[in-house]
Structures are given as C-alpha cells and as structure tokens.
Amino acid sequence: MAITHVTDQNFAAETGEGVVLVDFWAPWCGPCKMIAPVLEELDQEIGDKVKIVKLDVDENQETAGKYGVMSIPTLLVFKNGEAVDKTVGFQPKEALAELVSKHA
C-alpha cells in the first residue's frame, strides 16, 4: 500500500478504520527527511497490516494542535480512530515495526 498524504479535512476519514501510523512532519525538518525512507520500507513490509499516512504540520496546524504535536517527527498510532500510541523523533525501522505490531 502506498503512503498517502492527509490534511485537516480528511484526517478523521483516513484514520478512522484499522491501524494507521501517522507521520507528523514538515518539509524543512531534517529528521523527517531521514525517517521518510524508513517509512517507505516499513510500508513495503507490513503495509498489508497497517496504513501509513503523512501530515504536513505547517499546512495542517489544526490536527497537529489537536494531538499536541510539539516536535517533529511525531508518529502516532491510531486504532479505529483513537490515538493509542506515540513516539517522537527519528526511530529505526525495527522500533517502528514493534510500535505498530502491538496494535495490529
């Protein structure tokens, strides 16, 4: 499954069903750029179990504010629309896989 970009407008619809990993990021953020290929690999490996989406915090401040995102990258795990887990900063693929697998 491909990684999609979400907005304030479609966030609830995109995270409302199943397990979704949301990457809160911005184009100017160095660690965000470092984690992007890690998320692509993760998507190829477990994309059938989890949906991965990205939210640009500069363009979608309402959603970022709602979930208390203060630093990026912040990754939130949603299960059926509820935020169930969170990690902040660059994480290796294994750590992200473990984070997601707890809820899949």
Coordinates of C-alpha atoms in Angstrom, one line a residue:
M1 CA 0.0 0.0 0.0
A2 CA 1.3 3.4 -0.8
I3 CA 1.9 6.1 1.8
T4 CA -0.6 8.9 1.4
H5 CA -0.7 12.5 2.5
V6 CA -3.6 13.6 4.7
T7 CA -5.0 17.0 5.6
D8 CA -7.1 18.5 8.4
Q9 CA -10.1 17.9 6.1
N10 CA -9.7 14.2 5.5
F11 CA -7.7 13.2 8.7
A12 CA -10.7 11.6 10.5
A13 CA -11.8 9.6 7.5
E14 CA -8.2 8.3 6.8
T15 CA -7.5 7.3 10.4
G16 CA -11.0 6.0 11.4
E17 CA -10.6 2.4 10.5
G18 CA -8.0 -0.2 11.3
V19 CA -4.4 0.5 12.4
V20 CA -2.9 3.7 11.0
L21 CA 0.6 5.1 11.6
V22 CA 0.5 8.9 11.1
D23 CA 3.8 10.7 10.5
F24 CA 3.5 14.4 11.6
W25 CA 6.3 16.1 9.6
A26 CA 7.4 19.3 7.7
P27 CA 9.4 19.7 4.5
W28 CA 12.2 21.7 6.4
C29 CA 12.7 19.1 9.1
G30 CA 15.9 17.1 8.8
P31 CA 14.9 14.1 10.9
C32 CA 11.6 14.0 9.0
K33 CA 13.6 13.5 5.8
M34 CA 15.7 10.8 7.4
I35 CA 12.6 8.8 8.5
A36 CA 10.8 9.0 5.1
P37 CA 12.7 6.1 3.5
V38 CA 12.3 4.1 6.8
L39 CA 8.5 4.5 6.5
E40 CA 8.7 3.5 2.8
E41 CA 10.5 0.3 3.8
L42 CA 8.0 -0.4 6.6
D43 CA 5.1 0.2 4.2
Q44 CA 6.5 -2.4 1.8
E45 CA 7.0 -4.9 4.6
I46 CA 3.8 -4.5 6.7
G47 CA 1.6 -2.3 4.5
D48 CA -1.0 -5.0 4.5
K49 CA -1.4 -4.8 8.3
V50 CA -1.1 -1.0 8.8
K51 CA -1.8 2.1 6.7
I52 CA 0.8 4.8 6.8
V53 CA -0.1 8.4 6.2
K54 CA 1.8 11.7 6.4
L55 CA 0.5 15.0 7.7
D56 CA 2.4 18.3 7.0
V57 CA 2.2 20.2 10.2
D58 CA 2.8 23.6 8.6
E59 CA -0.3 23.1 6.3
N60 CA -2.5 21.3 8.8
Q61 CA -2.0 23.0 12.2
E62 CA -5.5 22.2 13.5
T63 CA -4.9 18.4 13.5
A64 CA -1.3 18.8 14.8
G65 CA -2.6 21.0 17.7
K66 CA -5.5 18.7 18.5
Y67 CA -3.0 15.8 19.1
G68 CA -0.4 18.0 21.0
V69 CA 2.3 17.7 18.4
M70 CA 5.1 19.9 19.7
S71 CA 8.2 18.5 17.9
I72 CA 8.5 16.6 14.7
P73 CA 8.7 14.0 13.5
T74 CA 6.0 12.7 15.8
L75 CA 4.5 9.4 14.9
L76 CA 1.1 8.5 16.3
V77 CA -0.6 5.1 16.0
F78 CA -4.4 5.2 15.6
K79 CA -6.6 2.2 16.0
N80 CA -10.2 2.6 14.7
G81 CA -9.9 6.4 15.0
E82 CA -8.4 6.5 18.5
A83 CA -4.7 7.5 19.2
V84 CA -3.3 4.5 21.0
D85 CA 0.5 5.1 20.9
K86 CA 3.1 7.7 20.2
T87 CA 6.8 8.2 19.5
V88 CA 8.8 11.4 18.9
G89 CA 12.0 11.8 16.8
F90 CA 13.8 9.6 14.4
Q91 CA 13.2 5.8 15.0
P92 CA 14.8 2.8 13.3
K93 CA 12.5 0.6 11.3
E94 CA 12.6 -2.2 13.9
A95 CA 11.3 0.2 16.6
L96 CA 8.5 1.5 14.4
A97 CA 7.5 -2.1 13.4
E98 CA 7.3 -3.0 17.1
L99 CA 5.3 0.1 17.9
V100 CA 2.8 -0.8 15.2
S101 CA 2.7 -4.5 15.8
K102 CA 1.5 -4.0 19.4
H103 CA -1.8 -2.8 17.9
A104 CA -2.1 -4.7 14.6

